Amino acid sequence: MNTSGPTLAIAKNTFTELVRQKVFFFLLIFALLIIGNSAFMAKFSFQEQFQMLKDISLGAMSVFTSLIAILATANFLPKDMEDRTIYTLLSKPVPRYQYLLGKLLGIIALLGVATLLMSVLFLAILWLRESTVLAETRAQLQGASAEEINSAVKEVTNATFNANLLPGIVIIFIKSTLLASLTLFLSSFATSSIFTIIMAAALYFIGHLQATAREYWLSGVNVEWWSRLLPALVALLFPDLQAFNLTDDIIAGTAVPMALFLNTAGLGILYVTVYFALAALVFSGREL
Amino acid sequence: MNGRKFLAIGLLGAFGAAILPLQSLLQVEAQAAHFRKAGLSIDLRERIGQAGFLAALSGFRSPLAAILWIKAHTAWENTEWGRMAGLFETVTTLQPRSLTYWDMAAWHMAWNASVAALQNEKQPSEALRVRAQRAYIQLGKDFLERGISNNPDRPELHVQLGVLLRDKLEDHCAAANEFFKAAQFPDAPPYVARFAGYEMAKCPGREREAYHYLRQLYQAGEKQRLPTLINLLRKMENDLDIPQADRVASGAESLED
């Protein structure tokens, strides 16, 4: 039996459905945010402008992808049940895991396109601002030596774009797919989308504290066993979302070693796979 | 159904236990590469409020820092120096790897706030104005020193500290040391090595060392042979009584600055 056919068909359908729900309208808000930000920043020095443009754009990218991941994933199962499309689909020879996989792939495709579009917009604004600042710098340095001009140009280009932004954006995408997969796991046993959204939002915050809880638990602090139980549970049951926050330091100019990037990406993919497998396990026994 | 739920949670716990070493290893790897070093303490919680702290904990340190930086800029426009210093403190705690924030915070304190304090018409006592000026310069120096300790792999803040020590505190020996430290970095701009020599030449007791250092720079190639360097070498050769045969700058071209 060809298993990829139905999965891809469901993925394509999920993607189209989400596009029809005007999910991409958030791009307008994103564009307004970074264009407005870039215009407002004109009174700052160019170093400050670029720093803040990157801070706010990548932060917004992370917020939007996380929101899409949680809301889109939390919504599909209750919606399919309400529309009764799930019954039509599962009455065909389509295993339940394939249905879930198709849905997840559709959402991942949406997240991929959204990340790509936001990145293009962000990089275009960054490039435009860089061109403006470079033109101003060259005009101010008319008559200066070639060495001085080159040094000033280098200062501007160093403050604008660095190749490490790209792995940072990839990690934002992987973090959003992790959230989608985690929300899928939650929705596999949840009875309403509200429950799933609230739980996913709570897990988002707890996930960012997982590393702190893990450190506390493993540090061997001499305290009562019960006060170490909670951090132990957090460390064991929740994902370490702090591991995916590389952009804060990338924006500041820290270079990402390839090994760190690959290990973080690998951890993200592992989380996605495990949460999907658990979602499939629970969903396979669910009464519909 | 319930059985599967419990099985899933059990498996999740087992998976969590299995990847604990991986997570710890990744954290060590990240910290070695200068990631995830920002310390989010109770003190910071008090300064940025509950919502801000939650945002910082949730991976939005950098947008929060940008917003606070805009607030600091508004404080600057209103010449609220004390408020600015507090906001800079918070921003640099949130983004300790951002050289721009350390550099600009130090510049605002050591240059703008210190001059404003000295010219403060509301303070009739000159002694107190001078004291306030020194306090702001010291605050600027403190920002740069903490910036350096958070960014030991970058030369830029060493250069800025050298400039502050040279121009604001006139401590040429310490300035020479900072420029020299910056010059050791492979990506340091070439003028930093010259600055180290110029300041060393003004440091009592290090004149001969400075001469040999500047001489090495001169011999390094045409790019370093700028009028200031050649003039200084010529002056030092006279002051230090260097034998004619050993002088490097004696035959140099016209040395107008």
Coordinates of N, CA and C in Angstrom, one line a residue, chain A residues 37 40-41 43-45 47-48 51-52 54-56 58-60 62-63 66 147 151 154 175 185 188-189 204-205 208-212 214-215 217-218 235-240 242-257 259-261 263-264 267 270-271 274-275 278 280-287, chain B residues 1 4-27 29-31 33-38 40 54-67 69-71 73-74 76-77 94-101 103-104 108 151 153-154 156 187 189-191 194 223 226:
Chain A
N37 N 8.9 50.1 12.7 CA 10.1 50.1 13.5 C 11.3 50.8 12.8
F40 N 10.8 54.5 12.5 CA 10.9 55.2 13.8 C 12.3 55.3 14.3
M41 N 13.1 54.3 13.9 CA 14.5 54.2 14.4 C 15.5 55.2 13.8
K43 N 16.1 58.1 14.2 CA 16.8 59.0 15.1 C 18.0 58.4 15.9
F44 N 18.1 57.1 15.8 CA 19.1 56.4 16.6 C 20.4 56.2 15.7
S45 N 21.5 55.9 16.4 CA 22.7 55.6 15.6 C 22.5 54.3 14.8
Q47 N 24.1 51.6 14.6 CA 24.3 50.4 15.3 C 23.1 50.1 16.1
E48 N 22.5 51.1 16.7 CA 21.3 50.9 17.6 C 20.1 50.5 16.6
Q51 N 20.5 46.9 15.5 CA 20.4 46.0 16.7 C 18.9 45.9 17.0
M52 N 18.2 47.0 17.1 CA 16.7 46.9 17.5 C 15.9 46.3 16.4
K54 N 16.8 44.0 14.4 CA 16.9 42.6 14.5 C 16.2 42.0 15.7
D55 N 16.4 42.7 16.8 CA 15.7 42.3 18.1 C 14.2 42.1 17.9
I56 N 13.6 43.2 17.3 CA 12.2 43.2 17.2 C 11.7 42.2 16.1
L58 N 13.2 39.5 14.8 CA 13.3 38.0 15.1 C 12.4 37.6 16.3
G59 N 12.2 38.6 17.2 CA 11.3 38.3 18.3 C 9.9 38.1 17.8
A60 N 9.5 39.0 16.9 CA 8.1 38.9 16.3 C 8.0 37.6 15.5
S62 N 9.5 34.8 16.1 CA 9.3 33.8 17.0 C 7.9 33.7 17.6
V63 N 7.3 34.9 17.9 CA 6.0 35.0 18.5 C 5.0 34.5 17.5
S66 N 5.2 30.7 16.8 CA 4.7 30.0 17.9 C 3.2 30.0 18.0
E147 N 41.1 54.0 2.7 CA 41.1 53.2 3.9 C 40.1 53.6 4.9
S151 N 36.9 51.3 6.0 CA 36.7 51.0 7.4 C 35.3 51.3 7.9
K154 N 32.8 48.9 6.4 CA 32.9 47.6 7.0 C 32.2 47.6 8.4
K175 N 11.8 25.3 16.4 CA 11.1 25.4 17.6 C 9.6 25.5 17.4
F185 N 0.2 16.4 20.3 CA 0.1 15.4 21.4 C -1.0 15.7 22.4
S188 N -4.4 15.2 21.0 CA -4.8 13.8 20.8 C -5.7 13.2 21.9
F189 N -5.6 13.8 23.1 CA -6.5 13.4 24.2 C -7.4 14.5 24.7
Y204 N 4.4 26.0 27.1 CA 5.4 26.9 26.5 C 6.2 27.7 27.5
F205 N 5.5 28.2 28.6 CA 6.2 28.9 29.6 C 7.0 27.9 30.5
H208 N 10.3 26.8 28.9 CA 11.4 27.8 29.0 C 12.0 27.7 30.4
L209 N 11.4 27.1 31.4 CA 12.0 27.0 32.7 C 12.6 25.6 32.9
Q210 N 12.4 24.7 32.0 CA 12.8 23.4 32.1 C 14.3 23.3 32.5
A211 N 15.1 24.1 31.8 CA 16.6 24.0 32.0 C 16.9 24.4 33.4
T212 N 16.2 25.4 34.0 CA 16.5 25.9 35.3 C 16.1 24.8 36.3
R214 N 15.9 21.6 35.7 CA 16.8 20.4 35.5 C 18.1 20.7 36.2
E215 N 18.6 21.9 36.1 CA 19.9 22.2 36.8 C 19.7 22.1 38.3
W217 N 17.5 20.3 39.9 CA 17.3 18.9 40.3 C 18.7 18.1 40.3
L218 N 19.4 18.4 39.2 CA 20.7 17.6 39.0 C 21.9 18.2 39.8
A235 N 11.7 18.5 34.6 CA 12.8 18.2 33.8 C 12.5 16.9 32.9
L236 N 11.7 16.0 33.5 CA 11.5 14.7 32.7 C 10.3 14.9 31.7
L237 N 9.3 15.6 32.0 CA 8.1 15.6 31.2 C 8.0 16.7 30.2
F238 N 8.8 17.8 30.4 CA 8.7 19.0 29.5 C 9.9 19.2 28.6
P239 N 9.7 19.7 27.4 CA 10.8 20.0 26.6 C 11.6 21.2 27.0
D240 N 12.9 21.2 26.7 CA 13.8 22.3 27.1 C 13.7 23.3 25.9
Q242 N 14.3 26.5 26.2 CA 15.4 27.5 26.2 C 16.5 27.1 25.3
A243 N 16.7 25.8 25.0 CA 17.8 25.4 24.1 C 17.6 26.0 22.7
F244 N 16.4 26.4 22.4 CA 16.1 26.9 21.0 C 16.1 28.4 20.9
N245 N 16.5 29.0 22.0 CA 16.6 30.5 22.0 C 18.0 31.0 21.7
L246 N 18.4 30.7 20.5 CA 19.8 31.1 20.1 C 19.8 32.5 19.6
T247 N 18.6 33.0 19.1 CA 18.6 34.3 18.4 C 19.0 35.5 19.3
D248 N 18.6 35.4 20.6 CA 19.0 36.5 21.5 C 20.5 36.8 21.4
D249 N 21.3 35.8 21.4 CA 22.7 35.9 21.4 C 23.3 36.1 20.0
I250 N 22.6 35.5 19.0 CA 23.0 35.7 17.6 C 22.9 37.2 17.2
I251 N 21.8 37.8 17.6 CA 21.5 39.2 17.3 C 22.7 40.0 17.8
A252 N 23.1 39.7 19.0 CA 24.2 40.4 19.7 C 25.6 40.2 19.0
G253 N 25.6 39.3 18.1 CA 26.8 39.1 17.3 C 27.6 37.8 17.6
T254 N 27.0 37.0 18.5 CA 27.7 35.7 18.8 C 27.6 34.7 17.7
A255 N 28.7 34.1 17.3 CA 28.7 33.2 16.2 C 28.3 31.8 16.6
V256 N 27.4 31.1 15.8 CA 26.9 29.8 16.2 C 27.9 28.7 15.6
P257 N 28.5 28.0 16.5 CA 29.3 26.9 15.9 C 28.4 25.9 15.2
A259 N 28.5 22.7 15.2 CA 28.1 21.5 16.0 C 26.9 21.9 16.9
L260 N 26.9 23.1 17.4 CA 25.8 23.6 18.3 C 24.6 23.7 17.5
F261 N 24.7 24.2 16.3 CA 23.5 24.4 15.5 C 22.9 23.0 15.1
N263 N 23.4 20.1 16.7 CA 22.9 19.4 17.9 C 21.5 19.9 18.3
T264 N 21.4 21.3 18.2 CA 20.1 21.9 18.6 C 19.0 21.5 17.6
L267 N 18.1 17.9 18.3 CA 17.2 17.8 19.5 C 15.8 18.1 19.1
L270 N 14.2 15.4 17.2 CA 13.9 14.3 18.1 C 12.6 14.5 18.8
Y271 N 12.5 15.7 19.4 CA 11.3 16.1 20.1 C 10.0 16.0 19.2
V274 N 9.2 12.3 18.7 CA 8.7 11.6 19.9 C 7.3 12.1 20.2
Y275 N 7.0 13.4 20.1 CA 5.7 13.9 20.4 C 4.7 13.4 19.4
L278 N 3.9 9.7 20.3 CA 3.0 9.6 21.4 C 1.6 10.1 21.1
A280 N 0.3 9.8 18.1 CA -0.3 8.7 17.3 C -0.7 7.5 18.2
L281 N 0.1 7.2 19.3 CA -0.3 6.2 20.2 C -1.6 6.5 20.9
V282 N -1.7 7.7 21.4 CA -3.0 8.0 22.2 C -4.2 8.1 21.2
F283 N -3.9 8.7 20.0 CA -5.0 8.9 19.1 C -5.5 7.6 18.5
S284 N -4.6 6.6 18.4 CA -5.0 5.3 17.8 C -6.1 4.6 18.7
G285 N -6.1 4.9 20.0 CA -7.1 4.3 20.9 C -8.3 5.2 21.2
R286 N -8.3 6.3 20.6 CA -9.3 7.3 21.0 C -10.7 6.9 20.4
E287 N -11.7 7.1 21.2 CA -13.1 6.8 20.7 C -13.5 8.1 20.0
Chain B
M1 N -8.3 3.4 26.5 CA -8.0 4.8 26.2 C -7.1 5.3 27.3
R4 N -3.7 3.9 27.4 CA -2.8 4.5 26.4 C -2.2 5.9 26.9
K5 N -3.1 6.6 27.5 CA -2.7 7.9 28.0 C -1.6 7.8 29.0
F6 N -1.8 6.8 30.0 CA -0.8 6.6 31.0 C 0.5 6.1 30.4
L7 N 0.3 5.2 29.4 CA 1.5 4.6 28.7 C 2.3 5.8 28.1
A8 N 1.6 6.7 27.4 CA 2.2 7.8 26.7 C 3.0 8.7 27.7
I9 N 2.3 9.0 28.9 CA 3.0 9.8 29.9 C 4.2 9.1 30.4
G10 N 4.1 7.8 30.6 CA 5.3 7.0 31.1 C 6.4 7.0 30.1
L11 N 6.0 6.9 28.8 CA 7.1 6.9 27.7 C 7.7 8.3 27.7
L12 N 6.9 9.3 27.9 CA 7.4 10.7 27.8 C 8.4 10.9 28.9
G13 N 8.1 10.4 30.1 CA 9.1 10.4 31.3 C 10.3 9.7 30.9
A14 N 10.2 8.5 30.3 CA 11.4 7.7 30.0 C 12.2 8.4 29.0
F15 N 11.6 9.0 28.0 CA 12.3 9.8 27.0 C 13.0 11.0 27.6
G16 N 12.3 11.7 28.5 CA 12.9 12.8 29.3 C 14.1 12.4 30.0
A17 N 14.1 11.2 30.6 CA 15.2 10.7 31.4 C 16.4 10.3 30.4
A18 N 16.0 9.8 29.3 CA 17.0 9.3 28.3 C 17.8 10.5 27.7
I19 N 17.1 11.6 27.5 CA 17.8 12.8 26.9 C 18.4 13.8 27.9
L20 N 18.2 13.5 29.2 CA 18.8 14.4 30.2 C 20.3 14.7 29.9
P21 N 21.1 13.7 29.8 CA 22.5 13.9 29.5 C 22.7 14.8 28.2
L22 N 21.9 14.5 27.2 CA 22.0 15.3 26.0 C 21.7 16.7 26.2
Q23 N 20.7 17.0 27.0 CA 20.3 18.4 27.2 C 21.4 19.1 28.0
S24 N 21.9 18.4 29.0 CA 23.0 19.0 29.8 C 24.2 19.3 29.0
L25 N 24.5 18.4 28.1 CA 25.7 18.5 27.2 C 25.5 19.7 26.3
L26 N 24.3 19.8 25.8 CA 24.0 20.9 24.8 C 24.1 22.2 25.5
Q27 N 23.7 22.3 26.8 CA 23.7 23.5 27.5 C 25.2 23.9 27.8
E29 N 27.7 23.0 25.9 CA 28.2 23.4 24.6 C 27.8 24.8 24.2
A30 N 26.5 25.2 24.5 CA 26.0 26.5 24.2 C 26.7 27.5 25.1
Q31 N 26.9 27.2 26.3 CA 27.6 28.2 27.2 C 29.1 28.4 26.8
A33 N 30.1 28.4 23.9 CA 30.1 29.3 22.7 C 29.4 30.6 23.0
H34 N 29.3 30.9 24.3 CA 28.8 32.2 24.8 C 27.3 32.4 24.5
F35 N 26.6 31.3 24.5 CA 25.1 31.4 24.4 C 24.5 31.1 25.8
R36 N 23.3 31.6 26.0 CA 22.5 31.3 27.2 C 23.3 31.7 28.5
K37 N 23.9 32.9 28.5 CA 24.7 33.3 29.6 C 24.0 34.4 30.4
A38 N 22.9 34.9 29.9 CA 22.3 36.0 30.6 C 21.7 35.5 31.9
L40 N 19.1 35.8 34.8 CA 17.8 36.4 35.0 C 17.6 36.2 36.5
L54 N 8.6 37.7 32.7 CA 8.0 36.5 32.1 C 8.4 36.5 30.6
A55 N 8.4 37.7 30.0 CA 8.8 37.8 28.6 C 10.2 37.4 28.4
A56 N 11.1 37.8 29.4 CA 12.5 37.5 29.3 C 12.7 36.0 29.5
L57 N 11.9 35.4 30.4 CA 12.0 33.9 30.6 C 11.5 33.1 29.4
S58 N 10.6 33.8 28.6 CA 10.0 33.0 27.5 C 10.7 33.2 26.2
G59 N 11.9 33.6 26.3 CA 12.7 33.7 25.1 C 12.5 35.0 24.3
F60 N 12.1 36.1 25.0 CA 12.0 37.4 24.4 C 12.9 38.4 25.0
R61 N 14.1 38.0 25.4 CA 15.0 38.9 26.0 C 15.4 40.0 25.1
S62 N 15.7 39.7 23.8 CA 16.1 40.7 22.9 C 15.1 41.8 22.5
P63 N 13.8 41.4 22.2 CA 12.8 42.4 22.0 C 12.6 43.3 23.2
L64 N 12.6 42.7 24.4 CA 12.4 43.4 25.6 C 13.5 44.4 25.8
A65 N 14.8 44.0 25.5 CA 15.9 44.9 25.6 C 15.8 46.1 24.7
A66 N 15.3 45.8 23.5 CA 15.1 46.8 22.5 C 14.1 47.9 23.0
I67 N 13.0 47.4 23.6 CA 11.9 48.3 24.0 C 12.5 49.2 25.2
W69 N 15.5 49.9 25.6 CA 16.5 50.8 25.0 C 15.8 52.1 24.5
I70 N 14.7 51.9 23.9 CA 13.9 53.1 23.4 C 13.5 53.9 24.6
K71 N 13.1 53.3 25.7 CA 12.8 54.1 26.9 C 14.0 54.9 27.4
H73 N 16.4 55.9 25.6 CA 16.6 57.0 24.6 C 15.7 58.2 24.9
T74 N 14.4 57.9 25.3 CA 13.5 59.0 25.7 C 14.0 59.7 27.0
W76 N 17.0 60.0 27.8 CA 18.2 60.8 27.3 C 17.6 62.2 26.8
E77 N 16.6 62.1 26.0 CA 16.0 63.3 25.4 C 15.5 64.2 26.5
L94 N 20.0 42.0 30.3 CA 19.2 41.2 29.4 C 20.0 40.7 28.2
Q95 N 20.8 41.6 27.7 CA 21.6 41.3 26.5 C 23.1 41.5 26.7
P96 N 23.7 40.7 27.6 CA 25.1 40.9 27.9 C 26.1 40.7 26.8
R97 N 25.6 40.1 25.7 CA 26.5 39.8 24.5 C 26.4 40.9 23.5
S98 N 25.6 41.9 23.7 CA 25.4 43.0 22.7 C 26.4 44.1 23.0
L99 N 27.4 44.2 22.1 CA 28.5 45.2 22.3 C 27.9 46.6 22.2
T100 N 26.9 46.8 21.3 CA 26.3 48.1 21.0 C 25.7 48.6 22.4
Y101 N 25.0 47.8 23.1 CA 24.4 48.3 24.3 C 25.4 48.7 25.4
D103 N 28.6 49.6 24.8 CA 29.3 50.7 24.3 C 28.5 52.0 24.4
M104 N 27.2 52.0 24.0 CA 26.4 53.2 24.0 C 26.1 53.6 25.4
H108 N 27.1 57.2 26.8 CA 26.1 58.2 27.4 C 26.6 58.6 28.8
N151 N 32.2 39.7 27.3 CA 32.5 39.5 25.9 C 34.1 39.4 25.7
D153 N 35.8 37.6 24.1 CA 36.3 37.2 22.8 C 36.3 38.3 21.8
R154 N 36.0 39.5 22.2 CA 35.8 40.6 21.3 C 36.7 41.8 21.6
E156 N 36.3 45.1 20.6 CA 35.7 46.5 20.5 C 35.7 47.2 21.8
D187 N 40.9 40.2 14.7 CA 40.0 41.1 13.9 C 40.1 42.6 14.4
P189 N 41.0 46.4 14.5 CA 41.4 47.4 13.5 C 42.9 47.7 13.6
P190 N 43.6 48.0 12.5 CA 45.1 48.2 12.6 C 45.5 49.4 13.4
Y191 N 44.6 50.4 13.5 CA 45.0 51.6 14.3 C 45.1 51.4 15.8
R194 N 48.7 51.0 17.0 CA 49.4 52.4 17.0 C 48.9 53.1 18.3
K223 N 51.6 50.4 5.8 CA 50.3 50.7 6.3 C 50.3 51.4 7.7
L226 N 52.3 56.1 9.5 CA 51.5 57.3 9.4 C 52.3 58.4 10.0

